[in-house]
Amino acid sequence: MEEIYHPPVLLKESIEMLKAKEGGIFVDATLGGGGHTEAILKANPENRVIAIDRDEEAIERAIRRLEPFGDRVSIYHANFSQIGEVLEAEGVSEVNGVLFDLGVSHFHLRGERGFTVWKEQPLDMRMDRRQKLTAKEVVNELSERELADIIFKYGEERFARKIAREIVRRRKVKPIETTTELAKIVEEVIPKKLWAGRKKHPAIKTFQAIRIFVNKEFDEIEKGIPAAAEFIKPGGRLAVITFHSLEDRLVKNILRNLEGFRVITKKPIEPTPEEVKQNPAARSAKLRVAEREV
Ligand SMILES: C[S@@+](CC[C@H](N)C(=O)[O-])C[C@H]1O[C@@H](n2cnc3c(N)ncnc32)[C@H](O)[C@@H]1O
């Protein structure tokens, strides 16, 4: 059976920005379905890719896809904040470019780990299933104050306090077990006139916030990008694709403050209307790139 892969976002643009045609060693810090890795390997027959993902299932699928490239690709089950250890294990001290394609993949959204408001599933949201903390624990065990802060900080949800209060009231009666239960609570709190008839589910921001917290996504970005920067050769590039405004703001600031780097995307690169038409999930993607000064 043919596998359906995560459609890689801003593919041509990221390969170009990484100067992958010129040849060298590249790190794909977020392997996912392997679409970007495959394109880097195809861009030049001399290219090598060291790829990282924290999701074992993603890795299993990508291994099958990347088999034809043999030892030109090495794959690690790790967090990208561990890039230093990964490169040490590979015996590599300098790379030509590193790509981060942040967030969840198509597989996560189509899978069964409760990443989406649209399907009834257990509240899990872990990208790495070796991790203990799940969304169910976050929703059922954190204090009202902690929940409100998370939903506000990582979801920019103005009804965060009310949502947290209602979650705590409900869970006293019965633990909140599924995505649908959580989504309904949020639906009841946010005034209907603000979401009725729109495509976006009112619980999307709350789900985003809990997912970011469960996976410590911002800690990973704050550690991973500067750690990757240390290994980039003069003239080499760091390319980061983000999917929502909070993530983009964070990345923009990190890149701007990297010593010895120059941000070469004054404005982030966005997908063309054709790409969005073919892959609506790409619509909010932004690519930012920094280059190590020579
Ligand atoms: C948007 S997908 C990448 C898709 C990939 N570029 C492709 O073409 O198929 C993001 C991937 O990064 C992984 N990921 C997210 N945060 C991570 C982290 N901190 N460390 C390692 N992998 C991470 C996720 O498990 C997911 O598979």
Coordinates of N, CA, C and O in Angstrom, one line a residue, residues 23-148:
G23 N 25.8 21.4 -2.1 CA 26.4 20.2 -1.5 C 26.9 20.5 -0.1 O 27.3 21.5 0.3
G24 N 26.8 19.4 0.7 CA 27.3 19.5 2.1 C 26.6 18.6 3.1 O 25.8 17.7 2.7
I25 N 26.8 18.9 4.3 CA 26.1 18.2 5.4 C 25.0 19.1 6.0 O 25.2 20.2 6.3
F26 N 23.8 18.5 6.1 CA 22.6 19.3 6.6 C 22.0 18.5 7.7 O 22.0 17.3 7.8
V27 N 21.4 19.3 8.6 CA 20.6 18.6 9.7 C 19.1 19.0 9.4 O 18.8 20.1 9.2
D28 N 18.3 18.0 9.4 CA 16.8 18.2 9.4 C 16.4 17.9 10.9 O 16.3 16.7 11.3
A29 N 16.1 19.0 11.6 CA 15.9 18.8 13.0 C 14.5 18.3 13.3 O 14.2 17.9 14.4
T30 N 13.6 18.3 12.3 CA 12.2 17.8 12.4 C 11.9 16.9 11.3 O 11.1 17.3 10.4
L31 N 12.4 15.8 11.3 CA 12.3 14.8 10.1 C 10.8 14.6 9.7 O 10.5 14.7 8.5
G32 N 9.9 14.4 10.6 CA 8.5 14.1 10.2 C 8.3 13.0 9.2 O 8.9 11.9 9.4
G33 N 7.7 13.3 8.1 CA 7.5 12.4 7.0 C 8.7 12.2 6.1 O 8.7 11.4 5.3
G34 N 9.7 13.1 6.3 CA 10.9 13.0 5.6 C 10.9 13.7 4.3 O 11.9 13.6 3.5
G35 N 9.9 14.6 4.0 CA 9.8 15.3 2.7 C 11.0 16.3 2.5 O 11.6 16.3 1.4
H36 N 11.3 17.0 3.5 CA 12.4 18.0 3.4 C 13.7 17.2 3.2 O 14.6 17.6 2.4
T37 N 13.9 16.2 4.1 CA 15.2 15.4 4.0 C 15.3 14.9 2.6 O 16.4 15.0 2.0
E38 N 14.3 14.3 2.1 CA 14.4 13.7 0.7 C 14.8 14.7 -0.3 O 15.7 14.5 -1.1
A39 N 14.2 15.9 -0.2 CA 14.5 17.0 -1.2 C 15.9 17.4 -1.0 O 16.6 17.7 -2.0
I40 N 16.4 17.5 0.2 CA 17.8 17.9 0.4 C 18.8 16.8 -0.2 O 19.7 17.1 -0.9
L41 N 18.4 15.6 0.0 CA 19.3 14.5 -0.6 C 19.2 14.5 -2.1 O 20.3 14.2 -2.7
K42 N 18.1 14.9 -2.6 CA 18.0 14.9 -4.1 C 18.7 16.1 -4.7 O 19.0 16.1 -5.9
A43 N 18.8 17.2 -3.9 CA 19.3 18.4 -4.5 C 20.8 18.3 -4.9 O 21.2 19.0 -5.8
N44 N 21.5 17.4 -4.3 CA 22.9 17.2 -4.7 C 23.3 15.8 -4.3 O 23.1 15.4 -3.1
P45 N 23.9 15.0 -5.2 CA 24.2 13.6 -4.9 C 25.2 13.4 -3.8 O 25.4 12.4 -3.2
E46 N 25.9 14.6 -3.5 CA 27.0 14.5 -2.4 C 26.4 14.8 -1.1 O 27.1 14.7 0.0
N47 N 25.1 15.3 -1.0 CA 24.6 15.8 0.3 C 24.4 14.6 1.3 O 24.0 13.5 0.9
R48 N 24.6 15.0 2.5 CA 24.3 14.0 3.6 C 23.3 14.7 4.5 O 23.4 16.0 4.7
V49 N 22.4 14.0 5.1 CA 21.5 14.6 6.1 C 21.5 13.8 7.4 O 21.5 12.6 7.4
I50 N 21.6 14.5 8.5 CA 21.4 14.0 9.8 C 20.1 14.4 10.3 O 19.8 15.7 10.3
A51 N 19.2 13.5 10.5 CA 17.8 13.9 10.8 C 17.4 13.5 12.2 O 17.8 12.4 12.7
I52 N 16.5 14.3 12.8 CA 16.1 14.1 14.2 C 14.6 14.2 14.2 O 14.0 15.0 13.6
D53 N 14.0 13.3 15.0 CA 12.5 13.5 15.4 C 12.3 12.9 16.8 O 13.0 11.9 17.1
R54 N 11.4 13.5 17.5 CA 11.1 12.9 18.8 C 9.9 11.9 18.8 O 9.6 11.3 19.8
D55 N 9.4 11.7 17.6 CA 8.3 10.8 17.4 C 8.7 9.5 16.7 O 9.1 9.5 15.5
E56 N 8.7 8.4 17.5 CA 9.2 7.1 16.9 C 8.4 6.7 15.7 O 9.0 6.1 14.8
E57 N 7.1 6.9 15.7 CA 6.3 6.4 14.6 C 6.7 7.2 13.3 O 6.8 6.6 12.2
A58 N 7.0 8.5 13.4 CA 7.4 9.3 12.3 C 8.7 8.7 11.7 O 8.9 8.5 10.5
I59 N 9.6 8.4 12.7 CA 10.9 7.8 12.3 C 10.7 6.5 11.5 O 11.4 6.3 10.4
E60 N 9.9 5.6 12.0 CA 9.7 4.3 11.3 C 9.3 4.5 9.9 O 9.8 3.9 9.0
R61 N 8.3 5.5 9.7 CA 7.9 5.7 8.3 C 9.0 6.3 7.5 O 9.2 5.9 6.3
A62 N 9.7 7.3 8.0 CA 10.7 8.0 7.3 C 11.8 7.0 6.9 O 12.4 7.1 5.8
I63 N 12.1 6.1 7.7 CA 13.2 5.1 7.4 C 12.9 4.4 6.1 O 13.7 4.2 5.2
R64 N 11.6 4.0 6.0 CA 11.2 3.2 4.8 C 11.3 4.1 3.6 O 11.8 3.7 2.5
R65 N 10.9 5.4 3.7 CA 10.9 6.3 2.6 C 12.4 6.6 2.1 O 12.6 6.8 1.0
L66 N 13.3 6.7 3.1 CA 14.6 7.2 2.8 C 15.6 6.0 2.5 O 16.8 6.3 2.3
E67 N 15.1 4.8 2.6 CA 16.0 3.7 2.3 C 16.9 3.8 1.1 O 18.0 3.5 1.1
P68 N 16.3 4.3 -0.1 CA 17.1 4.3 -1.3 C 18.4 5.2 -1.1 O 19.3 5.1 -1.9
F69 N 18.4 6.1 -0.1 CA 19.6 7.0 0.0 C 20.7 6.3 0.9 O 21.7 7.0 1.1
G70 N 20.5 5.1 1.4 CA 21.5 4.4 2.1 C 22.1 5.2 3.2 O 21.4 5.9 4.0
D71 N 23.5 5.2 3.3 CA 24.1 5.8 4.4 C 24.4 7.3 4.2 O 25.1 8.0 5.0
R72 N 23.7 7.9 3.2 CA 23.7 9.4 3.1 C 22.8 10.0 4.1 O 22.8 11.2 4.3
V73 N 22.0 9.2 4.8 CA 21.1 9.8 5.8 C 21.2 9.0 7.1 O 21.3 7.8 7.1
S74 N 21.3 9.7 8.2 CA 21.3 9.1 9.5 C 20.1 9.7 10.3 O 19.9 10.9 10.3
I75 N 19.4 8.8 11.0 CA 18.2 9.2 11.7 C 18.3 9.0 13.2 O 18.7 7.9 13.6
Y76 N 17.9 10.0 14.0 CA 18.0 9.9 15.5 C 16.7 10.2 16.1 O 16.0 11.2 15.8
H77 N 16.3 9.3 17.1 CA 15.1 9.6 17.9 C 15.5 10.4 19.1 O 16.1 9.9 20.0
A78 N 15.3 11.7 19.0 CA 15.8 12.6 20.0 C 15.0 13.9 19.9 O 14.2 14.1 19.0
N79 N 15.2 14.7 20.9 CA 14.7 16.1 20.9 C 15.7 17.0 20.1 O 16.9 16.7 20.3
F80 N 15.2 17.9 19.4 CA 16.2 18.7 18.6 C 17.1 19.6 19.6 O 18.2 20.0 19.1
S81 N 16.7 19.8 20.8 CA 17.6 20.5 21.7 C 18.8 19.6 22.0 O 19.8 20.1 22.5
Q82 N 18.8 18.3 21.6 CA 19.9 17.5 21.9 C 20.8 17.4 20.6 O 21.6 16.5 20.5
I83 N 20.7 18.4 19.7 CA 21.5 18.3 18.5 C 23.0 18.2 18.7 O 23.7 17.5 18.0
G84 N 23.5 18.8 19.8 CA 24.9 18.7 20.1 C 25.3 17.2 20.3 O 26.3 16.8 19.7
E85 N 24.5 16.5 21.1 CA 24.8 15.1 21.3 C 24.7 14.2 20.0 O 25.5 13.4 19.8
V86 N 23.7 14.6 19.2 CA 23.5 13.9 18.0 C 24.7 14.0 17.1 O 25.3 13.1 16.5
L87 N 25.2 15.3 16.9 CA 26.3 15.6 16.0 C 27.6 15.0 16.6 O 28.4 14.5 15.8
E88 N 27.7 14.9 17.9 CA 28.9 14.3 18.5 C 28.9 12.8 18.1 O 29.9 12.2 17.7
A89 N 27.7 12.2 18.3 CA 27.6 10.7 17.9 C 28.0 10.5 16.5 O 28.5 9.4 16.1
E90 N 27.7 11.5 15.6 CA 28.0 11.3 14.2 C 29.4 11.7 13.9 O 29.9 11.5 12.7
G91 N 30.1 12.3 14.8 CA 31.5 12.7 14.6 C 31.5 13.9 13.7 O 32.5 14.1 12.9
V92 N 30.5 14.8 13.7 CA 30.4 15.9 12.9 C 30.6 17.2 13.7 O 29.9 17.4 14.7
S93 N 31.5 18.1 13.3 CA 31.6 19.3 14.1 C 31.1 20.6 13.4 O 30.9 21.6 14.0
E94 N 30.8 20.4 12.1 CA 30.4 21.6 11.3 C 29.3 21.1 10.3 O 29.6 20.1 9.6
V95 N 28.3 21.9 10.1 CA 27.3 21.6 9.0 C 27.0 22.8 8.2 O 27.3 23.9 8.6
N96 N 26.5 22.5 7.0 CA 26.2 23.6 6.0 C 24.9 24.3 6.3 O 24.7 25.5 6.0
G97 N 23.9 23.5 6.9 CA 22.6 24.1 7.2 C 21.8 23.3 8.1 O 22.0 22.1 8.2
V98 N 20.9 23.9 8.8 CA 20.0 23.2 9.7 C 18.6 23.7 9.4 O 18.3 24.9 9.3
L99 N 17.6 22.8 9.3 CA 16.2 23.1 9.0 C 15.4 22.7 10.2 O 15.5 21.6 10.7
F100 N 14.5 23.6 10.7 CA 13.5 23.3 11.7 C 12.1 23.6 11.0 O 11.9 24.7 10.6
D101 N 11.3 22.6 10.9 CA 10.0 22.7 10.4 C 9.0 22.4 11.6 O 8.7 21.3 11.8
L102 N 8.7 23.5 12.3 CA 8.2 23.3 13.7 C 6.7 22.8 13.7 O 6.0 22.8 12.7
G103 N 6.4 22.3 14.9 CA 5.0 21.9 15.2 C 4.6 20.5 14.9 O 5.5 19.6 14.9
V104 N 3.4 20.2 14.7 CA 2.9 18.8 14.6 C 2.9 18.5 13.1 O 2.9 19.4 12.2
S105 N 2.8 17.2 12.8 CA 2.8 16.8 11.4 C 1.3 16.4 11.1 O 0.5 16.2 12.0
H106 N 1.1 16.2 9.8 CA -0.1 15.6 9.2 C -0.5 14.3 10.0 O -1.6 14.1 10.3
F107 N 0.5 13.5 10.3 CA 0.3 12.2 11.0 C -0.3 12.4 12.4 O -1.1 11.7 12.8
H108 N 0.3 13.4 13.0 CA -0.2 13.7 14.4 C -1.7 14.1 14.3 O -2.5 13.6 15.1
L109 N -2.0 15.0 13.3 CA -3.4 15.4 13.2 C -4.4 14.3 12.7 O -5.5 14.3 13.1
R110 N -3.8 13.4 11.9 CA -4.7 12.3 11.4 C -4.7 11.1 12.4 O -5.4 10.1 12.1
G111 N -3.8 11.1 13.3 CA -3.6 10.0 14.2 C -4.6 9.9 15.4 O -5.7 10.5 15.3
E112 N -4.2 9.3 16.4 CA -5.1 9.0 17.5 C -4.7 9.6 18.8 O -5.0 9.1 19.9
R113 N -3.8 10.6 18.8 CA -3.3 11.1 20.1 C -3.9 12.4 20.6 O -3.4 13.1 21.4
G114 N -5.1 12.7 20.0 CA -5.9 13.8 20.6 C -5.3 15.2 20.3 O -5.4 16.1 21.0
F115 N -4.7 15.3 19.1 CA -4.1 16.6 18.7 C -5.2 17.6 18.1 O -4.9 18.8 18.0
T116 N -6.3 17.0 17.7 CA -7.2 17.9 17.0 C -8.6 17.9 17.7 O -9.0 16.9 18.3
V117 N -9.2 19.1 17.6 CA -10.5 19.2 18.2 C -11.6 18.5 17.5 O -12.7 18.3 18.0
W118 N -11.3 18.1 16.2 CA -12.4 17.6 15.3 C -12.7 16.2 15.5 O -13.6 15.7 14.9
K119 N -11.8 15.4 16.2 CA -12.1 14.0 16.4 C -12.1 13.6 17.9 O -11.4 14.1 18.7
E120 N -13.0 12.7 18.2 CA -13.1 12.3 19.6 C -12.0 11.2 19.9 O -12.0 10.1 19.3
Q121 N -11.1 11.6 20.7 CA -9.9 10.8 21.1 C -9.5 11.0 22.5 O -9.8 12.1 23.1
P122 N -8.7 10.1 23.1 CA -8.2 10.4 24.4 C -7.3 11.6 24.4 O -6.6 11.8 23.5
L123 N -7.3 12.3 25.5 CA -6.5 13.5 25.7 C -5.0 13.0 25.9 O -4.7 12.6 27.0
D124 N -4.2 13.1 24.9 CA -2.8 12.7 25.0 C -1.9 13.8 24.6 O -1.2 14.4 25.4
M125 N -1.8 14.1 23.3 CA -1.0 15.2 22.7 C 0.5 15.1 22.9 O 1.2 16.0 22.7
R126 N 1.0 13.9 23.2 CA 2.5 13.7 23.3 C 3.1 13.5 21.9 O 2.6 12.6 21.2
M127 N 4.1 14.2 21.5 CA 4.8 13.9 20.3 C 5.7 12.7 20.5 O 5.8 11.8 19.7
D128 N 6.3 12.6 21.7 CA 7.1 11.5 22.1 C 6.4 10.7 23.1 O 6.2 11.1 24.3
R129 N 6.1 9.4 22.7 CA 5.3 8.6 23.6 C 6.1 8.1 24.8 O 5.5 7.4 25.7
R130 N 7.4 8.3 24.8 CA 8.2 7.9 26.0 C 7.9 8.8 27.2 O 8.2 8.5 28.3
Q131 N 7.5 10.0 26.8 CA 7.3 11.0 27.8 C 6.1 10.6 28.7 O 5.1 10.0 28.3
K132 N 6.1 11.0 30.0 CA 5.1 10.7 30.9 C 3.9 11.6 30.9 O 2.7 11.2 30.9
L133 N 4.2 12.9 30.9 CA 3.1 13.9 31.0 C 2.2 13.9 29.7 O 2.7 14.0 28.6
T134 N 0.9 13.8 29.9 CA -0.1 13.8 28.8 C -1.0 15.0 29.0 O -1.1 15.6 30.1
A135 N -1.8 15.3 28.0 CA -2.8 16.4 28.1 C -3.8 16.1 29.2 O -4.3 16.9 29.8
K136 N -4.1 14.8 29.3 CA -5.1 14.4 30.3 C -4.7 14.8 31.7 O -5.5 15.4 32.5
E137 N -3.4 14.6 32.0 CA -2.9 15.0 33.3 C -2.9 16.5 33.5 O -3.3 17.1 34.5
V138 N -2.5 17.2 32.4 CA -2.5 18.7 32.5 C -3.9 19.2 32.8 O -4.2 20.0 33.7
V139 N -4.9 18.7 32.0 CA -6.3 19.2 32.2 C -6.9 18.8 33.5 O -7.6 19.6 34.1
N140 N -6.5 17.6 34.0 CA -7.2 17.2 35.3 C -6.4 17.4 36.6 O -7.0 17.3 37.6
E141 N -5.1 17.8 36.4 CA -4.3 17.9 37.7 C -3.8 19.2 38.0 O -3.5 19.5 39.1
L142 N -3.6 20.1 37.0 CA -3.0 21.4 37.3 C -4.1 22.3 38.0 O -5.3 22.0 37.9
S143 N -3.6 23.3 38.7 CA -4.5 24.2 39.4 C -5.2 25.1 38.4 O -4.7 25.2 37.3
E144 N -6.3 25.7 38.9 CA -7.0 26.6 38.0 C -6.1 27.7 37.5 O -6.1 28.1 36.3
R145 N -5.3 28.2 38.4 CA -4.4 29.3 38.1 C -3.4 28.9 37.0 O -3.1 29.6 36.0
E146 N -2.8 27.7 37.2 CA -1.8 27.2 36.2 C -2.4 27.0 34.8 O -1.9 27.4 33.8
L147 N -3.6 26.4 34.8 CA -4.3 26.2 33.6 C -4.6 27.5 32.9 O -4.4 27.6 31.7
A148 N -5.1 28.5 33.6 CA -5.4 29.8 33.0 C -4.2 30.4 32.4 O -4.2 30.9 31.3

